[in-house]
XYZ file of C-alpha atoms in Angstrom:
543
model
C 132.571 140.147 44.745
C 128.628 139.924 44.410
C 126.924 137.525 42.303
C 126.264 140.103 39.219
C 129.729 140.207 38.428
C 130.650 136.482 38.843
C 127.740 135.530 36.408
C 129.312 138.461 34.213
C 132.527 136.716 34.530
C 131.361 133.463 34.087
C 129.156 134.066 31.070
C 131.924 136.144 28.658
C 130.405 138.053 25.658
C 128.842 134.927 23.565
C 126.163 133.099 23.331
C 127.259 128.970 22.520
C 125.634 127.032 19.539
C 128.611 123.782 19.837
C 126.964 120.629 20.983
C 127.800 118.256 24.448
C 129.982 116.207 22.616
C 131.636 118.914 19.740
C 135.329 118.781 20.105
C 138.298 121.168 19.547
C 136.890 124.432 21.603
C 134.075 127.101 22.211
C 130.931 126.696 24.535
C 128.818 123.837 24.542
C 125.124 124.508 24.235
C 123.131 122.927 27.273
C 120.669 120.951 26.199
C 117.101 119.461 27.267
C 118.951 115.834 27.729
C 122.020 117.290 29.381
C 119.650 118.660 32.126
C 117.686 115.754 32.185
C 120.338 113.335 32.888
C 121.611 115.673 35.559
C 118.464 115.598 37.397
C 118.890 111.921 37.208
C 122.014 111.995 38.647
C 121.337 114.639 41.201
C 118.063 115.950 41.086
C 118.890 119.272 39.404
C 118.462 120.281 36.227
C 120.861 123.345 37.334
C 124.636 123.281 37.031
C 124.555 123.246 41.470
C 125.222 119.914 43.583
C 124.386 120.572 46.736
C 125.278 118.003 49.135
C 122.226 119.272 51.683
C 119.530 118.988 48.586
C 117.853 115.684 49.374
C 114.603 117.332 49.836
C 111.338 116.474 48.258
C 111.267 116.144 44.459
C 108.587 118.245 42.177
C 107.657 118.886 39.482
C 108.334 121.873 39.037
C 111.786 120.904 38.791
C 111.468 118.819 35.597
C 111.235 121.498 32.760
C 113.524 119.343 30.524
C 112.075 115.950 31.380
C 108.460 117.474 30.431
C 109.478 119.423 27.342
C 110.987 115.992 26.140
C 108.110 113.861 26.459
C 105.820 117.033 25.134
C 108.805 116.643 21.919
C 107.315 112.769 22.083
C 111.172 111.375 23.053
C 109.609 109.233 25.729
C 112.065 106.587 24.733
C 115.261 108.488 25.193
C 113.882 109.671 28.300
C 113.203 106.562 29.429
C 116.506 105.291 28.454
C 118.340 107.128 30.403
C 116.207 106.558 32.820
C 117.437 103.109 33.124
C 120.757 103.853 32.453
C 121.329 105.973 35.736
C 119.283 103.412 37.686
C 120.670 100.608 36.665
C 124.487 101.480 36.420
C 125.241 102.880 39.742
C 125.712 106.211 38.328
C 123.064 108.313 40.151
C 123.851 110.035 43.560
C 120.414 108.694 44.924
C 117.832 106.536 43.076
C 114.918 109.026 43.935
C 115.191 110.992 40.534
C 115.090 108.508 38.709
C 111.592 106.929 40.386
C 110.260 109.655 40.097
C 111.201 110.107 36.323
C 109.806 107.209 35.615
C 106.250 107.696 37.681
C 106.089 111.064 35.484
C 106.804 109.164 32.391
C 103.616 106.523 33.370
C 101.626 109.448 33.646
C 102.479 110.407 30.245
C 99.072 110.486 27.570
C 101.196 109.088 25.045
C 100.512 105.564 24.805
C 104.268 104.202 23.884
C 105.901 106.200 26.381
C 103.292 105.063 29.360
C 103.329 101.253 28.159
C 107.349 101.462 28.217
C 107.883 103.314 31.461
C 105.695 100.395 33.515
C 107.879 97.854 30.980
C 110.408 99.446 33.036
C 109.456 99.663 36.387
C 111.178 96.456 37.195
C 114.238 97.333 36.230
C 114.289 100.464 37.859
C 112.300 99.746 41.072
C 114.238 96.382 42.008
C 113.634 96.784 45.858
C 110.592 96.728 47.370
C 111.375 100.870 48.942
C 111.807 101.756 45.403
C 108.568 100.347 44.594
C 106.891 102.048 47.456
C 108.533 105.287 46.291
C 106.947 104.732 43.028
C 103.728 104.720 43.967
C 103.816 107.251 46.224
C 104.780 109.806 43.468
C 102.214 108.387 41.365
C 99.687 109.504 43.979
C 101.435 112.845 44.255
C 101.304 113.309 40.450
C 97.915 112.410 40.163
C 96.908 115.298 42.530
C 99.036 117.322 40.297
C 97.887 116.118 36.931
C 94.394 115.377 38.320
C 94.361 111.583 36.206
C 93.838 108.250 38.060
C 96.333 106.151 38.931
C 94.834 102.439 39.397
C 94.716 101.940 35.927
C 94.608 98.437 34.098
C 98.376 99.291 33.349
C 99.417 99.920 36.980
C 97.576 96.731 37.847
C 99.411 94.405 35.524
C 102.929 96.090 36.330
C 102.691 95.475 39.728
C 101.644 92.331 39.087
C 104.929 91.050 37.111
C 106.985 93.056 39.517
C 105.778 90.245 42.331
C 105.019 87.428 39.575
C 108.607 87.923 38.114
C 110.573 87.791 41.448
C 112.362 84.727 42.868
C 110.301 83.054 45.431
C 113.005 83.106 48.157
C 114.271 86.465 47.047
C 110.914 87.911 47.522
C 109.929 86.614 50.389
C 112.843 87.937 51.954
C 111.952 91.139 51.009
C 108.285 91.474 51.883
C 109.222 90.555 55.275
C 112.485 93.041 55.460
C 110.624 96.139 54.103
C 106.946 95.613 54.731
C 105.458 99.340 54.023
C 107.056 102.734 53.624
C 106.312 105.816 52.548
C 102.416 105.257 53.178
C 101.958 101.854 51.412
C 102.699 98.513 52.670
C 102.910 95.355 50.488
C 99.110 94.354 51.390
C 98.094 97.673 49.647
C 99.599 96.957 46.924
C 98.720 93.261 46.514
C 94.911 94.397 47.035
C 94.617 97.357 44.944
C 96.558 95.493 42.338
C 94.308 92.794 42.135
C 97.623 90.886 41.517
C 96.758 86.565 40.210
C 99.769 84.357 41.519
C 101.752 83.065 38.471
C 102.821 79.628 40.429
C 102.173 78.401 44.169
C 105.226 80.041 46.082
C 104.144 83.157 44.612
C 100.420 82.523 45.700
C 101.883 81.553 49.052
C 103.954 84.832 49.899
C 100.552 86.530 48.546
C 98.413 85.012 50.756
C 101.111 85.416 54.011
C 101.005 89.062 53.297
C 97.307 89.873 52.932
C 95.905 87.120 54.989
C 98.787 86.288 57.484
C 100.918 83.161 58.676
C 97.739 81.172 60.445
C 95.704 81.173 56.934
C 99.313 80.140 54.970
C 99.181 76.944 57.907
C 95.547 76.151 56.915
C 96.082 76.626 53.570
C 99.203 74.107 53.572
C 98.841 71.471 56.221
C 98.199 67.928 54.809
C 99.015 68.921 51.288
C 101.751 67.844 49.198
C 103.770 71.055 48.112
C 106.504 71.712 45.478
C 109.806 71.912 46.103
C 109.862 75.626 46.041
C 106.913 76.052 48.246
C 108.439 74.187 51.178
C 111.605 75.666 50.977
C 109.527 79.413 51.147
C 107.260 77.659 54.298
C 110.243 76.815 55.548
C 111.703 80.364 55.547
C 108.321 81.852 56.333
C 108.466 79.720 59.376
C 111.723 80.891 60.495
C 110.865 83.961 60.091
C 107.288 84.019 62.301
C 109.443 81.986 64.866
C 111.758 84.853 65.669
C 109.189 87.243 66.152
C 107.235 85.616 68.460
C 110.566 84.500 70.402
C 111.813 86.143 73.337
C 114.831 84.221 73.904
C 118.013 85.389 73.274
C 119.863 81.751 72.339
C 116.786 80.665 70.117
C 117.109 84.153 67.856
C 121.061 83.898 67.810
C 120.549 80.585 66.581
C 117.453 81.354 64.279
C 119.981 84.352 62.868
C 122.791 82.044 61.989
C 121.278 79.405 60.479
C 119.036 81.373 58.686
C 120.908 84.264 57.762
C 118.283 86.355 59.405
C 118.677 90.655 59.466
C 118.119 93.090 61.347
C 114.951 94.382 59.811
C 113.154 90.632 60.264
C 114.056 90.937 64.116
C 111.647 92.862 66.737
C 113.437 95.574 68.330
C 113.740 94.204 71.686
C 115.858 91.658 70.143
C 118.512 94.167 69.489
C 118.947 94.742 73.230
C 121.019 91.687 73.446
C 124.546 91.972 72.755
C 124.655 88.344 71.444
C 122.171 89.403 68.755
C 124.299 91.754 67.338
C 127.069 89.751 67.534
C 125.239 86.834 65.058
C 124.100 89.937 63.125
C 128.136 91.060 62.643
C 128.763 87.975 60.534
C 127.067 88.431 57.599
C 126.007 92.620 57.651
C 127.236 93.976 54.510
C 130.088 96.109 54.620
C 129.139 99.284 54.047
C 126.398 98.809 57.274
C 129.080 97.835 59.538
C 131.520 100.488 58.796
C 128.872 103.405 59.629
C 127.448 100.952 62.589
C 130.771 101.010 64.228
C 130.012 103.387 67.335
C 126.449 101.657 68.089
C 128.229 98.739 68.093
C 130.800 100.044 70.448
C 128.713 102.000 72.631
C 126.186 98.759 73.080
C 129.750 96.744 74.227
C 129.302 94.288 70.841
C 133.074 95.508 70.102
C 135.302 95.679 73.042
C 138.959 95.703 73.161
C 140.666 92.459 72.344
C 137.116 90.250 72.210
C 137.031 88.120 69.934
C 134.271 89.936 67.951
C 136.257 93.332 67.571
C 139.303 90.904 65.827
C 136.605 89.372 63.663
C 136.084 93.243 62.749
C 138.871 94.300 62.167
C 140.435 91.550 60.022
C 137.243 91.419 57.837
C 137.222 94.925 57.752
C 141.191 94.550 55.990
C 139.820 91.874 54.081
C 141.037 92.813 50.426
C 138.465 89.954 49.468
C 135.513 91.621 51.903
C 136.468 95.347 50.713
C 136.543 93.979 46.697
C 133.136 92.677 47.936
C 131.376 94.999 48.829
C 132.961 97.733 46.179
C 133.342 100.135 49.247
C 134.763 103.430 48.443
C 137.778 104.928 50.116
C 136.154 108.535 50.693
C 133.343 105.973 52.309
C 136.017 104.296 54.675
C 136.992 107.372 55.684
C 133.659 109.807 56.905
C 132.892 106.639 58.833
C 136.662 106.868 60.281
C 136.058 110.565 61.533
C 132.237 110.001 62.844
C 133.466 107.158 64.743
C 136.791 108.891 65.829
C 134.183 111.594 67.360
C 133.297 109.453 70.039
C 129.464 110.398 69.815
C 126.165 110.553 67.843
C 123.896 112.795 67.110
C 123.274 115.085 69.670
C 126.156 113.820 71.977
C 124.128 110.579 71.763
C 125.247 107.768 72.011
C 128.717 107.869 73.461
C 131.841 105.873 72.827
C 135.712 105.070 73.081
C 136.965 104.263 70.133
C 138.845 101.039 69.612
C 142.691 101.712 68.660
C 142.344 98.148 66.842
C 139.393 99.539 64.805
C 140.996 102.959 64.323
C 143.970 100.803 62.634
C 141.905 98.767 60.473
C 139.720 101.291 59.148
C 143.100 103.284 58.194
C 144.299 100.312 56.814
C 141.050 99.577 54.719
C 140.973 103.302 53.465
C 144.270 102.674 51.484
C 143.210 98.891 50.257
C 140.298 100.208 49.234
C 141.568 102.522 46.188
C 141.557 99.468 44.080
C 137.594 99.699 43.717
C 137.731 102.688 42.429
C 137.490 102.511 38.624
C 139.494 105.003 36.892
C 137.826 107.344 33.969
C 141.065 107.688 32.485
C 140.899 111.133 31.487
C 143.538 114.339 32.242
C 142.675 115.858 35.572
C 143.930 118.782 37.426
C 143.056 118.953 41.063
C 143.635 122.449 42.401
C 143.589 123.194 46.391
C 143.235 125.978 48.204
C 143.431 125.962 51.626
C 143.130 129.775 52.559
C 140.049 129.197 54.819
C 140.270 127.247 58.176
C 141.976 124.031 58.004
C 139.928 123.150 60.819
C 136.359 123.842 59.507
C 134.563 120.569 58.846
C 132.854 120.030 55.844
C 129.198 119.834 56.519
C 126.844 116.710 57.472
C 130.247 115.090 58.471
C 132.980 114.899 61.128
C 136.092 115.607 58.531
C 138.117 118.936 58.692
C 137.809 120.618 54.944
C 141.757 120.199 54.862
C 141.412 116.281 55.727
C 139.060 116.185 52.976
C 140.594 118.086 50.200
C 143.944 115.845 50.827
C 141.600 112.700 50.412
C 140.317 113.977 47.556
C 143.491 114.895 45.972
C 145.057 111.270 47.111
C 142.129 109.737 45.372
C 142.684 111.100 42.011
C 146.158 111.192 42.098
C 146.284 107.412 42.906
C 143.748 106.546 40.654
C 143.879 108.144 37.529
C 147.125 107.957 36.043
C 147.280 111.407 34.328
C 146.405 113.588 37.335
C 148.325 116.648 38.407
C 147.536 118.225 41.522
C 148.164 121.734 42.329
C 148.616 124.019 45.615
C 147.569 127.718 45.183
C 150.322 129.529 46.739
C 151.000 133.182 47.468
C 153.162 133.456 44.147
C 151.586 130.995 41.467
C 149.980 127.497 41.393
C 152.516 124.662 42.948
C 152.539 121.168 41.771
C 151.615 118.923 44.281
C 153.595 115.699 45.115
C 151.335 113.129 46.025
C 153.655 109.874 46.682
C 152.714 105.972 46.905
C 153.763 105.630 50.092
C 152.599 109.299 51.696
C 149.704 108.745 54.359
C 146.612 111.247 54.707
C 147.892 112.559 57.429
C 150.715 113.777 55.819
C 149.231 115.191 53.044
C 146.910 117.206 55.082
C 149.951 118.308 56.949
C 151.458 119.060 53.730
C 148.932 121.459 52.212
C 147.751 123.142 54.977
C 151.543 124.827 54.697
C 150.441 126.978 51.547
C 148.355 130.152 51.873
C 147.087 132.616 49.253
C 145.222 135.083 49.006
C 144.384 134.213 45.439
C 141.519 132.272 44.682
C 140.705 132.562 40.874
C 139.401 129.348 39.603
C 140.741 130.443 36.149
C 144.460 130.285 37.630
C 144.830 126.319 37.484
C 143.238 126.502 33.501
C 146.074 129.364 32.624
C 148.258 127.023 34.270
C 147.404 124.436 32.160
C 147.450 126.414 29.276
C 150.963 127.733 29.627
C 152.505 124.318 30.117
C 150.724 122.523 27.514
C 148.540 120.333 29.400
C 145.442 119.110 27.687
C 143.346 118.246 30.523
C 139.674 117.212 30.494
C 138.659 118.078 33.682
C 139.619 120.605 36.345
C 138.658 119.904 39.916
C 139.394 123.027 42.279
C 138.762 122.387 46.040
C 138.430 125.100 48.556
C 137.677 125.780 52.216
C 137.087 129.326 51.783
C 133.650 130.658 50.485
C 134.534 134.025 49.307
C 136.104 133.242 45.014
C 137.524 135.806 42.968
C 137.738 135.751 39.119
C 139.925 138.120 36.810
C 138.599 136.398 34.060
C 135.794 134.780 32.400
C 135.616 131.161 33.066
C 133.912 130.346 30.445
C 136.378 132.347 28.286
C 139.327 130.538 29.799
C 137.934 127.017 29.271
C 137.387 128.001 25.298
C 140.573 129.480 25.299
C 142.133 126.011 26.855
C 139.743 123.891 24.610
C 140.772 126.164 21.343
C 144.949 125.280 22.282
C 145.037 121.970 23.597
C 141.921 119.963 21.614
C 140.341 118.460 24.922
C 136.995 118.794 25.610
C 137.975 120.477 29.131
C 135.513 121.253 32.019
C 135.594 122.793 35.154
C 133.924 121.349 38.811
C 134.403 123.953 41.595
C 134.261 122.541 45.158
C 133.065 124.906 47.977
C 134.025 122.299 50.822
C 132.246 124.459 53.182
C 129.011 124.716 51.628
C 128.131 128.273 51.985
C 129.073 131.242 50.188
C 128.144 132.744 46.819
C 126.884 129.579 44.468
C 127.936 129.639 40.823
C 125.346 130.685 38.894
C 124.324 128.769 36.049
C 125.837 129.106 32.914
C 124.881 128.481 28.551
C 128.295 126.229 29.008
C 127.558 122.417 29.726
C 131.503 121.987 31.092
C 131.074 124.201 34.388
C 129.685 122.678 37.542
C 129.444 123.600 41.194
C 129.289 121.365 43.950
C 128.647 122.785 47.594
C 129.560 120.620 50.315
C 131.202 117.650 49.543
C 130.506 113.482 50.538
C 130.106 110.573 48.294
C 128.171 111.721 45.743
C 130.212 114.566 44.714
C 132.472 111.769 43.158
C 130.161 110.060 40.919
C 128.912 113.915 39.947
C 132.579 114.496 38.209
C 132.941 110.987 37.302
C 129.773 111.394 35.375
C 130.673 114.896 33.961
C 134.276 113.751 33.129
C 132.696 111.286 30.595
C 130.062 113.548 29.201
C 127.084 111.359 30.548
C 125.387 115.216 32.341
């Protein structure tokens, strides 16, 4: 089918004037906000998330962001802004930045003074504040206007004045420069005046260096809060000028030292990773597993592989560090591969490890927070059930029957769906059924049909009123007899939900659904992480 007639089947014969958030049926207009919160949650203001688009951001893709601040709406903008930054909603953080760089750019006074009100709520890590400034740069060859303004100056300035002392000078000596700009830079060009003498002190260690911060202290009586950030400044100069593998384990433990304050000789020694292990979060270790393994920190039956794996089980570690299962598991399959990148490096991989991560993947469903809204989750697995899904090491049928498991455990009205060769199949997904055999399960039903209207007529005819429909597929070729758009109002009209529609293409390739004048329909190519807080996010009308 070529792409003429699926936007012909996806548009129907009328144009939409309902709003987002109208309820009881028809087309919902898109608006200037709806696209703007999408490109902060994805970094599109098209109805596409691809899981490979995590290339550079322009400007050229903000039409809505720019027509609202030309519409002087600065505050809503900015609002959102925040919201997505601040609530963990976002796929990545880089919209948003970059949002809020365009926003200080702004000539209108309010909006400018409120977006550098926000930056420190937005840019809360040192990388984010790099990223800032280099977009400002970038937008000021675009926009042709300065950038090291009085109001840059004195936002910078409370970003460092505002931090806690220990807090910060943990991170100016974790993430020292990026993107271009280092923390010097910024403390020069700033022209940023110390609010209180730890502040001064991490100041002066960045621009002028540890042997004027010893001239500057020695014989003087300092504060409380100054010797405790000497103290950790110390620590932290020690390690990098030792070469002994003892001295940094013991600097690491004591201190709580990471890997990014270590030089990278250090991480030759297997003992250095091994004081590392104890307190890297969660979410590090998981997708560290086969460097770890390859460089012989984890070895079968040591005592740092049981450390591992029973932290790794921890219900208490996994609550934590708010891991996700679909998380658990792409580091399960990479590590299962027995390679990097490239066939580099190599690895066994530990049966102990292999049971713990399976073991985490199910104990981990309890941090994910349920919507609690009607979904229908509708597989097809007419493609390969071997085909992996792109930028990861899991087969598209492994995936779909995580996916599937996720909902279905999660959200208590979820119905999943097979397509089969006669109609759509309901799905059993049990408590006690493992991955394995649901994947087994499903890849049993073949069809020939795959109409993403099906699952909605389904719905229709039994009465369901469900909110969103999630159809996952491993095949890139889909067929419509019907309008989708026209199926959803016809769903919407009988049941009084305020349904949408999220079509997977696990495979990332294929025809792309176009975009459409109805705010409920979404495509997502690929699929990892992010895909999940995409549909969260469009399941409670916040894109």
């Amino acid at each position: 089918m070529d792409t003429s007639s699926v936007s012909m089947a996806l548009s129907g014969s009328t144009t939409s004037t309902h709003t987002p958030n109208s309820t009881g049926g028809g087309s919902w207009e898109i608006s200037d906000k709806a696209k703007l919160c999408r490109f902060l949650c994805y970094g599109s203001e098209g109805a596409l998330y691809s899981t490979r688009e995590n290339g550079h951001i322009r400007v050229e893709k903000t039409g809505a962001l720019q027509s609202m601040l030309q519409e002087k709406q600065g505050a809503e903008v900015l609002e959102e802004i925040k919201r997505f930054a601040q609530d963990g909603q976002a796929v990545r953080l880089e919209p948003s930045i970059f949002a809020l760089a365009l926003c200080s750019q702004n000539p209108d006074v309010n909006t400018k003074q409120a977006a550098f009100k926000a930056l420190k709520d937005v840019c809360r890590e040192p990388a984010h504040l790099f990223s800032f400034i280099k977009y400002k740069k970038e937008l000021k060859e675009h926009m042709k206007c300065g950038i090291w303004g009085r109001a840059l100056r004195r936002a910078l300035s409370d970003w460092y004045n505002e931090q806690d002392a220990m807090s910060l000078a943990a991170a100016v000596t974790k993430c020292k420069q990026r993107e271009g700009w280092s923390h010097q830079d910024l403390l020069r060009l700033s022209h940023t005046k110390p609010a209180r003498d730890a502040i001064a002190l991490i100041s002066k260690y960045v621009t002028k260096g540890w042997k004027e911060v010893q001239v500057a202290h020695e014989n003087k009586e300092n504060a409380e809060e100054v010797i405790r950030v000497l103290s950790y400044l110390e620590v932290v100069e020690k390690v990098k000028h030792s070469r002994d593998e003892t001295e940094v384990v013991t600097l690491i433990e004591e201190h709580k030292l990471e890997r990014e304050q270590l030089l990278t000789e250090h991480l030759k020694f297997k003992q250095v990773w091994s004081a590392l292990l104890k307190e890297m979060p969660l979410h590090s270790v998981v997708k560290m597993l086969g460097r770890l393994t390859s460089g012989k920190v984890l070895e079968p039956g040591s005592s740092e592989t049981q450390f591992l794996c029973d932290r790794i089980q921890s219900e208490t570690a996994l609550k934590q560090a708010k891991i996700h299962p679909f998380s658990i598991l792409l580091a399960t399959e990479n590590y299962k591969k027995g390679h990097g990148y490239q066939g580099k490096p190599k690895w066994e991989a530990d049966r102990n490890i292999l049971k713990a991560m399976d073991s985490a993947f199910y104990k981990s469903f309890m941090n994910v927070e349920p919507v609690g809204k009607c979904f229908v989750v509708a597989v097809d697995m007419s493609g390969s059930p071997s085909s992996i899904v792109p930028g990861t090491s899991i087969s598209t049928a492994a995936a779909a029957a995580a996916i599937a498991m996720i909902f279905a455990r999660t959200e208590a009205d979820t119905h999943v769906l097979v397509y089969s060769e006669e109609a759509m199949v309901p799905f059993s997904i049990s408590a006690d059924m493992t991955l394995k055999e649901a994947t087994d399960e499903l890849v049993k039903f073949q069809s020939e049909s795959r109409d993403c209207t099906v699952p909605i007529q389904w719905a229709t005819e039994n009465r369901k009123a469900v909110d969103v429909f999630v159809t996952l597929s491993n095949n890139p070729l889909w067929t419509l007899t019907a309008s989708l758009v026209e199926s959803l109002k016809k769903h919407r009209e009988t049941s009084g939900a305020n349904s949408k529609l999220v079509m997977c293409n696990l495979t990332n390739i294929g025809i792309a659904i176009p975009d459409t004048e109805d705010r409920g329909l979404l495509t997502i190519s690929g699929f990892d992480l992010g895909a999940f807080s995409v549909i969260r996010n469009l399941a409670q009308d916040l894109i």
